[in-house]
PDB file of C-alpha atoms and ligand atoms in Angstrom:
ATOM      1  CA  MET A  10      -0.107   0.015  -0.044  1.00 64.00           C
ATOM      2  CA  PRO A  11       1.523   3.257  -1.118  1.00 67.00           C
ATOM      3  CA  PRO A  12       1.586   5.927   1.970  1.00 77.00           C
ATOM      4  CA  HIS A  13      -1.318   8.305   2.396  1.00 87.00           C
ATOM      5  CA  ARG A  14      -0.462  11.502   0.432  1.00 96.00           C
ATOM      6  CA  TYR A  15       0.158  14.345   2.923  1.00 98.00           C
ATOM      7  CA  VAL A  16       0.131  18.103   2.367  1.00 98.00           C
ATOM      8  CA  TYR A  17       2.472  20.196   4.498  1.00 98.00           C
ATOM      9  CA  HIS A  18       0.559  23.488   4.892  1.00 98.00           C
ATOM     10  CA  LEU A  19      -2.725  22.366   5.536  1.00 98.00           C
ATOM     11  CA  ASP A  20      -1.213  19.344   7.688  1.00 98.00           C
ATOM     12  CA  LEU A  21      -3.791  16.948   6.076  1.00 98.00           C
ATOM     13  CA  ASP A  22      -3.682  13.534   4.534  1.00 98.00           C
ATOM     14  CA  GLU A  23      -5.725  11.383   2.320  1.00 97.00           C
ATOM     15  CA  GLU A  24      -6.746   9.334   5.339  1.00 97.00           C
ATOM     16  CA  LYS A  25      -7.796  12.085   7.460  1.00 98.00           C
ATOM     17  CA  ILE A  26     -10.183  13.620   4.591  1.00 98.00           C
ATOM     18  CA  GLN A  27     -11.826  10.276   4.236  1.00 98.00           C
ATOM     19  CA  GLY A  28     -12.137  10.889   0.490  1.00 98.00           C
ATOM     20  CA  ALA A  29     -13.839  14.210   0.666  1.00 98.00           C
ATOM     21  CA  LYS A  30     -14.350  15.793  -2.717  1.00 98.00           C
ATOM     22  CA  TYR A  31     -16.227  19.048  -1.603  1.00 98.00           C
ATOM     23  CA  VAL A  32     -14.813  22.111   0.332  1.00 99.00           C
ATOM     24  CA  LEU A  33     -16.324  25.401   1.807  1.00 99.00           C
ATOM     25  CA  LEU A  34     -13.413  27.918   1.813  1.00 99.00           C
ATOM     26  CA  PRO A  35     -14.183  30.834   4.436  1.00 98.00           C
ATOM     27  CA  GLY A  36     -10.855  33.002   4.913  1.00 98.00           C
ATOM     28  CA  ASP A  37     -10.763  33.101   8.613  1.00 98.00           C
ATOM     29  CA  PRO A  38     -10.004  30.014  10.623  1.00 98.00           C
ATOM     30  CA  PHE A  39     -12.368  30.700  13.601  1.00 97.00           C
ATOM     31  CA  ARG A  40     -15.089  30.783  10.465  1.00 98.00           C
ATOM     32  CA  SER A  41     -14.319  27.175   9.754  1.00 98.00           C
ATOM     33  CA  GLU A  42     -15.674  25.944  13.174  1.00 98.00           C
ATOM     34  CA  ALA A  43     -18.815  27.946  13.176  1.00 97.00           C
ATOM     35  CA  ILE A  44     -19.672  26.808   9.521  1.00 98.00           C
ATOM     36  CA  ALA A  45     -18.978  23.156  10.276  1.00 98.00           C
ATOM     37  CA  GLU A  46     -21.058  23.281  13.543  1.00 98.00           C
ATOM     38  CA  GLU A  47     -24.020  24.916  11.349  1.00 98.00           C
ATOM     39  CA  ILE A  48     -23.826  22.152   8.803  1.00 98.00           C
ATOM     40  CA  ALA A  49     -23.528  19.569  11.902  1.00 98.00           C
ATOM     41  CA  LYS A  50     -26.688  21.163  13.331  1.00 98.00           C
ATOM     42  CA  ALA A  51     -28.574  21.624  10.189  1.00 98.00           C
ATOM     43  CA  TYR A  52     -28.018  18.119   8.808  1.00 98.00           C
ATOM     44  CA  ASN A  53     -28.149  16.243  12.319  1.00 98.00           C
ATOM     45  CA  THR A  54     -24.187  14.873  11.880  1.00 97.00           C
ATOM     46  CA  LYS A  55     -20.719  15.674  13.138  1.00 95.00           C
ATOM     47  CA  ALA A  56     -18.443  18.363  13.009  1.00 98.00           C
ATOM     48  CA  GLU A  57     -14.626  16.870  13.400  1.00 98.00           C
ATOM     49  CA  LYS A  58     -11.488  19.212  13.569  1.00 98.00           C
ATOM     50  CA  LEU A  59      -8.943  17.517  11.376  1.00 98.00           C
ATOM     51  CA  ALA A  60      -6.163  20.423  11.573  1.00 98.00           C
ATOM     52  CA  TRP A  61      -5.215  23.904  12.296  1.00 98.00           C
ATOM     53  CA  LYS A  62      -1.746  25.227  11.224  1.00 98.00           C
ATOM     54  CA  ARG A  63      -1.396  28.845  10.683  1.00 98.00           C
ATOM     55  CA  GLU A  64      -4.134  30.232   8.945  1.00 98.00           C
ATOM     56  CA  TYR A  65      -5.571  26.925   7.563  1.00 98.00           C
ATOM     57  CA  CYS A  66      -8.356  25.327   9.810  1.00 98.00           C
ATOM     58  CA  THR A  67     -10.069  22.360   8.421  1.00 99.00           C
ATOM     59  CA  TYR A  68     -13.127  20.676   9.905  1.00 98.00           C
ATOM     60  CA  LEU A  69     -14.756  17.285   8.209  1.00 98.00           C
ATOM     61  CA  THR A  70     -18.544  17.064   8.397  1.00 98.00           C
ATOM     62  CA  GLU A  71     -21.220  15.673   6.311  1.00 98.00           C
ATOM     63  CA  ILE A  72     -24.409  16.922   4.287  1.00 98.00           C
ATOM     64  CA  LYS A  73     -26.883  14.110   3.604  1.00 97.00           C
ATOM     65  CA  ASP A  74     -24.016  11.425   3.991  1.00 96.00           C
ATOM     66  CA  ILE A  75     -21.520  13.058   1.724  1.00 98.00           C
ATOM     67  CA  LYS A  76     -18.331  14.234   3.180  1.00 98.00           C
ATOM     68  CA  VAL A  77     -17.795  17.785   2.984  1.00 98.00           C
ATOM     69  CA  LEU A  78     -14.683  19.647   4.283  1.00 99.00           C
ATOM     70  CA  VAL A  79     -14.333  23.104   5.709  1.00 99.00           C
ATOM     71  CA  THR A  80     -10.882  24.799   5.230  1.00 99.00           C
ATOM     72  CA  SER A  81     -10.090  28.251   5.997  1.00 98.00           C
ATOM     73  CA  THR A  82      -7.811  29.992   3.234  1.00 98.00           C
ATOM     74  CA  GLY A  83      -6.132  33.023   5.157  1.00 98.00           C
ATOM     75  CA  ILE A  84      -6.624  36.694   3.630  1.00 98.00           C
ATOM     76  CA  GLY A  85      -5.606  36.965  -0.013  1.00 98.00           C
ATOM     77  CA  GLY A  86      -4.456  34.954  -3.084  1.00 98.00           C
ATOM     78  CA  PRO A  87      -1.166  33.595  -1.985  1.00 98.00           C
ATOM     79  CA  ALA A  88      -2.455  32.018   1.206  1.00 98.00           C
ATOM     80  CA  ALA A  89      -5.691  30.734  -0.741  1.00 98.00           C
ATOM     81  CA  SER A  90      -3.681  29.326  -3.546  1.00 98.00           C
ATOM     82  CA  ILE A  91      -1.848  26.937  -1.112  1.00 98.00           C
ATOM     83  CA  ALA A  92      -5.033  25.805   0.033  1.00 98.00           C
ATOM     84  CA  ILE A  93      -6.671  24.994  -2.686  1.00 98.00           C
ATOM     85  CA  ASP A  94      -3.713  23.371  -4.368  1.00 98.00           C
ATOM     86  CA  GLU A  95      -2.942  21.124  -1.569  1.00 98.00           C
ATOM     87  CA  LEU A  96      -6.796  20.212  -1.436  1.00 98.00           C
ATOM     88  CA  ALA A  97      -6.548  19.207  -4.896  1.00 98.00           C
ATOM     89  CA  GLN A  98      -3.596  17.053  -4.416  1.00 98.00           C
ATOM     90  CA  LEU A  99      -5.797  15.233  -1.676  1.00 98.00           C
ATOM     91  CA  GLY A 100      -8.484  14.767  -4.372  1.00 98.00           C
ATOM     92  CA  VAL A 101     -10.909  17.434  -3.578  1.00 98.00           C
ATOM     93  CA  ASN A 102     -12.700  18.672  -6.889  1.00 98.00           C
ATOM     94  CA  THR A 103     -15.359  21.209  -5.720  1.00 98.00           C
ATOM     95  CA  PHE A 104     -14.544  24.341  -3.965  1.00 99.00           C
ATOM     96  CA  ILE A 105     -16.900  27.195  -2.681  1.00 99.00           C
ATOM     97  CA  ARG A 106     -15.369  30.198  -1.524  1.00 99.00           C
ATOM     98  CA  VAL A 107     -17.521  31.983   1.356  1.00 98.00           C
ATOM     99  CA  GLY A 108     -16.578  35.383   2.702  1.00 98.00           C
ATOM    100  CA  THR A 109     -17.267  38.961   3.033  1.00 98.00           C
ATOM    101  CA  THR A 110     -17.197  41.723   0.670  1.00 98.00           C
ATOM    102  CA  GLY A 111     -17.573  45.589   0.025  1.00 98.00           C
ATOM    103  CA  ALA A 112     -20.132  46.307  -2.439  1.00 98.00           C
ATOM    104  CA  ILE A 113     -19.758  49.283  -5.069  1.00 98.00           C
ATOM    105  CA  GLN A 114     -23.141  49.633  -6.531  1.00 98.00           C
ATOM    106  CA  PRO A 115     -25.556  51.944  -4.545  1.00 98.00           C
ATOM    107  CA  ARG A 116     -28.415  49.556  -4.892  1.00 98.00           C
ATOM    108  CA  ILE A 117     -26.776  46.857  -2.874  1.00 98.00           C
ATOM    109  CA  ASN A 118     -27.493  46.568   0.784  1.00 97.00           C
ATOM    110  CA  ILE A 119     -25.411  45.263   3.701  1.00 97.00           C
ATOM    111  CA  GLY A 120     -26.669  41.619   4.299  1.00 97.00           C
ATOM    112  CA  ASP A 121     -27.100  41.293   0.626  1.00 97.00           C
ATOM    113  CA  VAL A 122     -25.237  38.133  -0.902  1.00 98.00           C
ATOM    114  CA  ILE A 123     -23.160  38.277  -4.023  1.00 98.00           C
ATOM    115  CA  ILE A 124     -22.676  35.371  -6.127  1.00 98.00           C
ATOM    116  CA  THR A 125     -19.613  36.109  -8.412  1.00 99.00           C
ATOM    117  CA  SER A 126     -19.809  34.924 -11.941  1.00 99.00           C
ATOM    118  CA  GLY A 127     -16.407  35.859 -12.789  1.00 99.00           C
ATOM    119  CA  SER A 128     -13.912  38.279 -11.186  1.00 99.00           C
ATOM    120  CA  VAL A 129     -11.563  41.052 -12.327  1.00 98.00           C
ATOM    121  CA  ARG A 130      -8.108  39.626 -11.612  1.00 98.00           C
ATOM    122  CA  LEU A 131      -6.503  42.416  -9.679  1.00 98.00           C
ATOM    123  CA  ASP A 132      -4.196  39.858  -7.882  1.00 98.00           C
ATOM    124  CA  GLY A 133      -0.825  38.217  -8.536  1.00 98.00           C
ATOM    125  CA  ALA A 134      -1.167  34.537  -7.495  1.00 98.00           C
ATOM    126  CA  SER A 135      -3.732  33.311  -9.933  1.00 98.00           C
ATOM    127  CA  THR A 136      -1.055  34.307 -12.752  1.00 98.00           C
ATOM    128  CA  HIS A 137       1.196  31.816 -11.442  1.00 98.00           C
ATOM    129  CA  TYR A 138      -1.419  29.555 -12.545  1.00 98.00           C
ATOM    130  CA  ALA A 139      -2.621  30.735 -15.908  1.00 98.00           C
ATOM    131  CA  PRO A 140      -1.903  33.910 -17.686  1.00 98.00           C
ATOM    132  CA  ILE A 141      -3.958  37.395 -17.001  1.00 98.00           C
ATOM    133  CA  GLU A 142      -5.855  36.892 -20.445  1.00 98.00           C
ATOM    134  CA  TYR A 143      -7.149  33.590 -19.013  1.00 98.00           C
ATOM    135  CA  PRO A 144     -10.996  34.404 -17.241  1.00 98.00           C
ATOM    136  CA  ALA A 145     -11.605  34.054 -13.678  1.00 99.00           C
ATOM    137  CA  VAL A 146     -15.045  32.567 -13.982  1.00 99.00           C
ATOM    138  CA  ALA A 147     -17.121  30.421 -11.685  1.00 99.00           C
ATOM    139  CA  HIS A 148     -18.019  26.687 -12.582  1.00 98.00           C
ATOM    140  CA  HIS A 149     -21.507  26.587 -14.428  1.00 98.00           C
ATOM    141  CA  LYS A 150     -22.662  23.916 -12.094  1.00 98.00           C
ATOM    142  CA  VAL A 151     -21.489  25.651  -8.847  1.00 98.00           C
ATOM    143  CA  LEU A 152     -22.846  28.785 -10.162  1.00 98.00           C
ATOM    144  CA  PHE A 153     -26.372  27.479 -10.685  1.00 98.00           C
ATOM    145  CA  ALA A 154     -26.199  25.578  -7.226  1.00 98.00           C
ATOM    146  CA  LEU A 155     -25.363  28.865  -5.522  1.00 98.00           C
ATOM    147  CA  ILE A 156     -28.215  30.754  -7.482  1.00 98.00           C
ATOM    148  CA  GLU A 157     -30.721  28.137  -6.630  1.00 97.00           C
ATOM    149  CA  ALA A 158     -29.539  28.324  -2.931  1.00 98.00           C
ATOM    150  CA  ALA A 159     -29.645  32.094  -3.007  1.00 97.00           C
ATOM    151  CA  LYS A 160     -33.467  32.129  -4.479  1.00 96.00           C
ATOM    152  CA  ASN A 161     -34.393  29.528  -1.898  1.00 94.00           C
ATOM    153  CA  LEU A 162     -33.350  31.293   0.999  1.00 94.00           C
ATOM    154  CA  MET A 163     -33.012  34.929   0.597  1.00 81.00           C
ATOM    155  CA  ASN A 164     -37.240  35.512   0.934  1.00 78.00           C
ATOM    156  CA  ASN A 165     -36.576  34.484   4.453  1.00 79.00           C
ATOM    157  CA  LEU A 166     -33.778  36.424   4.883  1.00 76.00           C
ATOM    158  CA  LYS A 167     -35.110  39.715   4.108  1.00 84.00           C
ATOM    159  CA  ASN A 168     -31.969  40.693   1.838  1.00 93.00           C
ATOM    160  CA  GLN A 169     -31.274  40.321  -1.786  1.00 96.00           C
ATOM    161  CA  PHE A 170     -28.890  38.517  -3.862  1.00 98.00           C
ATOM    162  CA  HIS A 171     -27.192  39.842  -6.989  1.00 98.00           C
ATOM    163  CA  VAL A 172     -25.125  37.770  -9.593  1.00 98.00           C
ATOM    164  CA  GLY A 173     -22.222  39.295 -11.470  1.00 98.00           C
ATOM    165  CA  ILE A 174     -18.759  40.639 -11.739  1.00 98.00           C
ATOM    166  CA  THR A 175     -16.496  40.941  -8.489  1.00 99.00           C
ATOM    167  CA  VAL A 176     -13.160  43.058  -8.424  1.00 99.00           C
ATOM    168  CA  SER A 177     -10.809  40.737  -6.688  1.00 98.00           C
ATOM    169  CA  SER A 178      -7.619  42.621  -5.258  1.00 98.00           C
ATOM    170  CA  ASP A 179      -4.349  41.635  -3.561  1.00 98.00           C
ATOM    171  CA  THR A 180      -4.727  44.715  -0.966  1.00 98.00           C
ATOM    172  CA  PHE A 181      -7.689  45.746   1.261  1.00 98.00           C
ATOM    173  CA  TYR A 182      -6.815  49.287   1.352  1.00 98.00           C
ATOM    174  CA  PRO A 183      -4.865  50.995  -1.937  1.00 98.00           C
ATOM    175  CA  GLY A 184      -6.090  48.057  -3.973  1.00 98.00           C
ATOM    176  CA  GLN A 185      -9.623  48.788  -3.092  1.00 98.00           C
ATOM    177  CA  GLU A 186      -8.993  52.590  -3.199  1.00 98.00           C
ATOM    178  CA  ARG A 187      -9.175  52.940   0.345  1.00 98.00           C
ATOM    179  CA  TYR A 188      -7.996  56.516   1.648  1.00 98.00           C
ATOM    180  CA  ASP A 189      -8.444  55.632   5.265  1.00 96.00           C
ATOM    181  CA  SER A 190      -5.350  53.669   5.355  1.00 97.00           C
ATOM    182  CA  SER A 191      -2.207  54.461   7.196  1.00 97.00           C
ATOM    183  CA  SER A 192      -0.642  56.680   4.493  1.00 97.00           C
ATOM    184  CA  LYS A 193      -4.141  57.972   3.286  1.00 97.00           C
ATOM    185  CA  TYR A 194      -2.380  57.825   0.138  1.00 98.00           C
ATOM    186  CA  VAL A 195      -3.639  55.730  -2.850  1.00 98.00           C
ATOM    187  CA  LEU A 196      -1.203  55.273  -6.206  1.00 98.00           C
ATOM    188  CA  ARG A 197      -2.447  57.245  -8.695  1.00 98.00           C
ATOM    189  CA  LYS A 198      -3.078  54.141 -10.910  1.00 98.00           C
ATOM    190  CA  PHE A 199      -5.526  53.175  -8.446  1.00 98.00           C
ATOM    191  CA  GLN A 200      -7.373  56.637  -7.804  1.00 98.00           C
ATOM    192  CA  GLY A 201     -10.862  56.862  -9.332  1.00 98.00           C
ATOM    193  CA  MET A 202     -10.877  53.110  -9.991  1.00 98.00           C
ATOM    194  CA  THR A 203     -14.017  52.299  -7.809  1.00 98.00           C
ATOM    195  CA  GLU A 204     -16.099  54.625 -10.051  1.00 98.00           C
ATOM    196  CA  GLU A 205     -14.707  53.073 -13.067  1.00 98.00           C
ATOM    197  CA  TRP A 206     -15.337  49.543 -11.789  1.00 98.00           C
ATOM    198  CA  ARG A 207     -18.781  50.712 -10.823  1.00 98.00           C
ATOM    199  CA  LYS A 208     -19.445  51.924 -14.283  1.00 98.00           C
ATOM    200  CA  LEU A 209     -18.441  48.773 -15.646  1.00 98.00           C
ATOM    201  CA  ARG A 210     -21.175  47.231 -13.589  1.00 98.00           C
ATOM    202  CA  ALA A 211     -18.918  45.327 -11.371  1.00 99.00           C
ATOM    203  CA  LEU A 212     -20.603  44.748  -7.871  1.00 99.00           C
ATOM    204  CA  ASN A 213     -18.065  44.268  -5.360  1.00 99.00           C
ATOM    205  CA  TYR A 214     -14.441  44.063  -3.956  1.00 98.00           C
ATOM    206  CA  GLU A 215     -12.925  41.359  -2.121  1.00 98.00           C
ATOM    207  CA  MET A 216      -9.589  39.437  -2.242  1.00 98.00           C
ATOM    208  CA  GLU A 217      -9.609  35.726  -3.021  1.00 98.00           C
ATOM    209  CA  SER A 218     -12.172  34.956  -5.737  1.00 99.00           C
ATOM    210  CA  SER A 219      -9.860  35.500  -8.587  1.00 98.00           C
ATOM    211  CA  THR A 220      -7.536  33.113  -7.309  1.00 98.00           C
ATOM    212  CA  VAL A 221     -10.179  30.461  -6.400  1.00 99.00           C
ATOM    213  CA  LEU A 222     -11.621  30.684 -10.019  1.00 99.00           C
ATOM    214  CA  THR A 223      -8.863  30.919 -12.111  1.00 99.00           C
ATOM    215  CA  ILE A 224      -6.956  28.001 -10.145  1.00 98.00           C
ATOM    216  CA  CYS A 225     -10.247  25.806 -10.331  1.00 98.00           C
ATOM    217  CA  SER A 226     -10.704  26.572 -14.026  1.00 98.00           C
ATOM    218  CA  ALA A 227      -7.157  25.883 -14.830  1.00 98.00           C
ATOM    219  CA  LEU A 228      -6.731  22.686 -12.794  1.00 98.00           C
ATOM    220  CA  GLY A 229      -9.909  21.054 -14.130  1.00 98.00           C
ATOM    221  CA  LEU A 230     -11.868  21.783 -10.886  1.00 98.00           C
ATOM    222  CA  ARG A 231     -14.803  23.566  -9.911  1.00 98.00           C
ATOM    223  CA  GLY A 232     -15.136  26.483  -8.205  1.00 99.00           C
ATOM    224  CA  GLY A 233     -17.601  29.264  -6.995  1.00 99.00           C
ATOM    225  CA  CYS A 234     -17.732  32.190  -4.707  1.00 99.00           C
ATOM    226  CA  VAL A 235     -20.621  33.754  -2.445  1.00 98.00           C
ATOM    227  CA  THR A 236     -19.995  36.509  -0.299  1.00 98.00           C
ATOM    228  CA  GLY A 237     -22.126  38.718   1.797  1.00 98.00           C
ATOM    229  CA  VAL A 238     -22.091  42.276   1.958  1.00 98.00           C
ATOM    230  CA  ILE A 239     -20.857  44.202   5.110  1.00 98.00           C
ATOM    231  CA  VAL A 240     -20.164  47.636   3.802  1.00 98.00           C
ATOM    232  CA  ASN A 241     -21.515  49.591   0.705  1.00 98.00           C
ATOM    233  CA  ARG A 242     -18.343  51.626  -0.560  1.00 98.00           C
ATOM    234  CA  THR A 243     -20.791  54.104  -2.198  1.00 97.00           C
ATOM    235  CA  LYS A 244     -21.904  55.323   1.189  1.00 97.00           C
ATOM    236  CA  GLU A 245     -19.589  54.731   3.931  1.00 95.00           C
ATOM    237  CA  GLU A 246     -16.402  53.370   4.767  1.00 96.00           C
ATOM    238  CA  LYS A 247     -17.014  52.247   8.269  1.00 96.00           C
ATOM    239  CA  ILE A 248     -17.517  48.164   8.915  1.00 97.00           C
ATOM    240  CA  THR A 249     -19.795  47.430  11.730  1.00 97.00           C
ATOM    241  CA  LYS A 250     -20.103  44.281  14.029  1.00 97.00           C
ATOM    242  CA  LYS A 251     -23.602  44.234  13.088  1.00 96.00           C
ATOM    243  CA  GLY A 252     -23.003  44.420   9.037  1.00 96.00           C
ATOM    244  CA  LEU A 253     -20.155  42.093   9.362  1.00 97.00           C
ATOM    245  CA  ASP A 254     -22.601  39.414  11.432  1.00 97.00           C
ATOM    246  CA  LEU A 255     -25.398  39.796   8.919  1.00 97.00           C
ATOM    247  CA  GLY A 256     -23.170  39.697   5.809  1.00 97.00           C
ATOM    248  CA  GLU A 257     -21.365  36.476   7.050  1.00 97.00           C
ATOM    249  CA  SER A 258     -24.324  34.452   8.268  1.00 96.00           C
ATOM    250  CA  ASN A 259     -26.467  35.148   4.751  1.00 97.00           C
ATOM    251  CA  ALA A 260     -23.328  33.896   2.783  1.00 98.00           C
ATOM    252  CA  ILE A 261     -22.629  30.913   4.829  1.00 98.00           C
ATOM    253  CA  LYS A 262     -26.446  29.976   4.706  1.00 97.00           C
ATOM    254  CA  VAL A 263     -26.196  30.228   0.925  1.00 98.00           C
ATOM    255  CA  ALA A 264     -22.857  28.608   0.780  1.00 98.00           C
ATOM    256  CA  ILE A 265     -24.258  25.590   2.863  1.00 98.00           C
ATOM    257  CA  ARG A 266     -27.591  25.115   0.608  1.00 98.00           C
ATOM    258  CA  ALA A 267     -25.338  25.364  -2.259  1.00 98.00           C
ATOM    259  CA  MET A 268     -23.388  22.313  -1.442  1.00 98.00           C
ATOM    260  CA  GLU A 269     -26.397  20.693  -0.241  1.00 98.00           C
ATOM    261  CA  PHE A 270     -27.746  20.976  -4.048  1.00 98.00           C
ATOM    262  CA  LEU A 271     -24.423  19.742  -5.389  1.00 98.00           C
ATOM    263  CA  VAL A 272     -23.930  16.829  -3.160  1.00 97.00           C
ATOM    264  CA  MET A 273     -27.818  15.799  -3.794  1.00 96.00           C
ATOM    265  CA  LYS A 274     -27.433  16.071  -7.616  1.00 93.00           C
ATOM    266  CA  GLU A 275     -24.298  13.896  -7.681  1.00 87.00           C
ATOM    267  CA  LYS A 276     -25.114  11.281  -5.007  1.00 81.00           C
TER     268      LYS A 276
HETATM  269  N1  URA B 301     -13.437  42.088   1.999  1.00 81.53           N
HETATM  270  C1  URA B 301     -12.804  43.061   1.401  1.00 81.53           C
HETATM  271  O1  URA B 301     -11.823  42.496   0.673  1.00 81.53           O
HETATM  272  N2  URA B 301     -13.462  44.134   1.059  1.00 81.53           N
HETATM  273  C2  URA B 301     -14.414  44.619   1.681  1.00 81.53           C
HETATM  274  O2  URA B 301     -14.506  46.079   1.625  1.00 81.53           O
HETATM  275  C3  URA B 301     -15.176  43.988   2.753  1.00 81.53           C
HETATM  276  C4  URA B 301     -14.334  42.673   2.800  1.00 81.53           C
END
């Protein structure tokens, strides 16, 4: 018997993940536990912590008897790329990023959910997997599952969902044209970018989707992204705890339901 394949950064091996093919990818390691517990409660199953090394915290749980992992990626493309690559090395093939976002269209409210159909690649990590001309697009089956899930849930949640283009940037401050940074300065090449992306009908800023979607497509995997709106940049810059909790929890609900749809279709 060959030894079980081990991946260094995630501190996981094939035996530990028990053949899981599906993963939810929050950014925050503490969110891994919260999501796994929510799944365990909703589907009457267990959540088992498998590993926690640096920003990578992984839980194993089940949806309708199918193994589902929850692995945090940390913030940004380089950290996310390691998580995706190492999970793919272990045989995982379906990836849903679930996180938070800043909206740049005035009609979008805090607590709304954004399903990314494709991302503007303002990151560096994804260019190590595919040239910049290559599109960062969601896999159609994951995208449909996310939309179905949002349709199903959002009526009850009193928020709306939006599907469209996300601007995915390497930095939270200059790369998302934030002036409330330590220097208060944004490089000239980024000045005015939010208005331009808004005019080009992009919906939001976040920091990992371009990496997740590009790597998944390039490696023949299935990727998708759902984020909850925690601030609307056309109105204010301040992120509140209330906004964070609402955006985060709505996105998590949609991501879990989408995962249920995917596993049920493929059972
Ligand atoms: N995450 C981001 O990257 N940007 C925001 O504005 C909010 C969350």
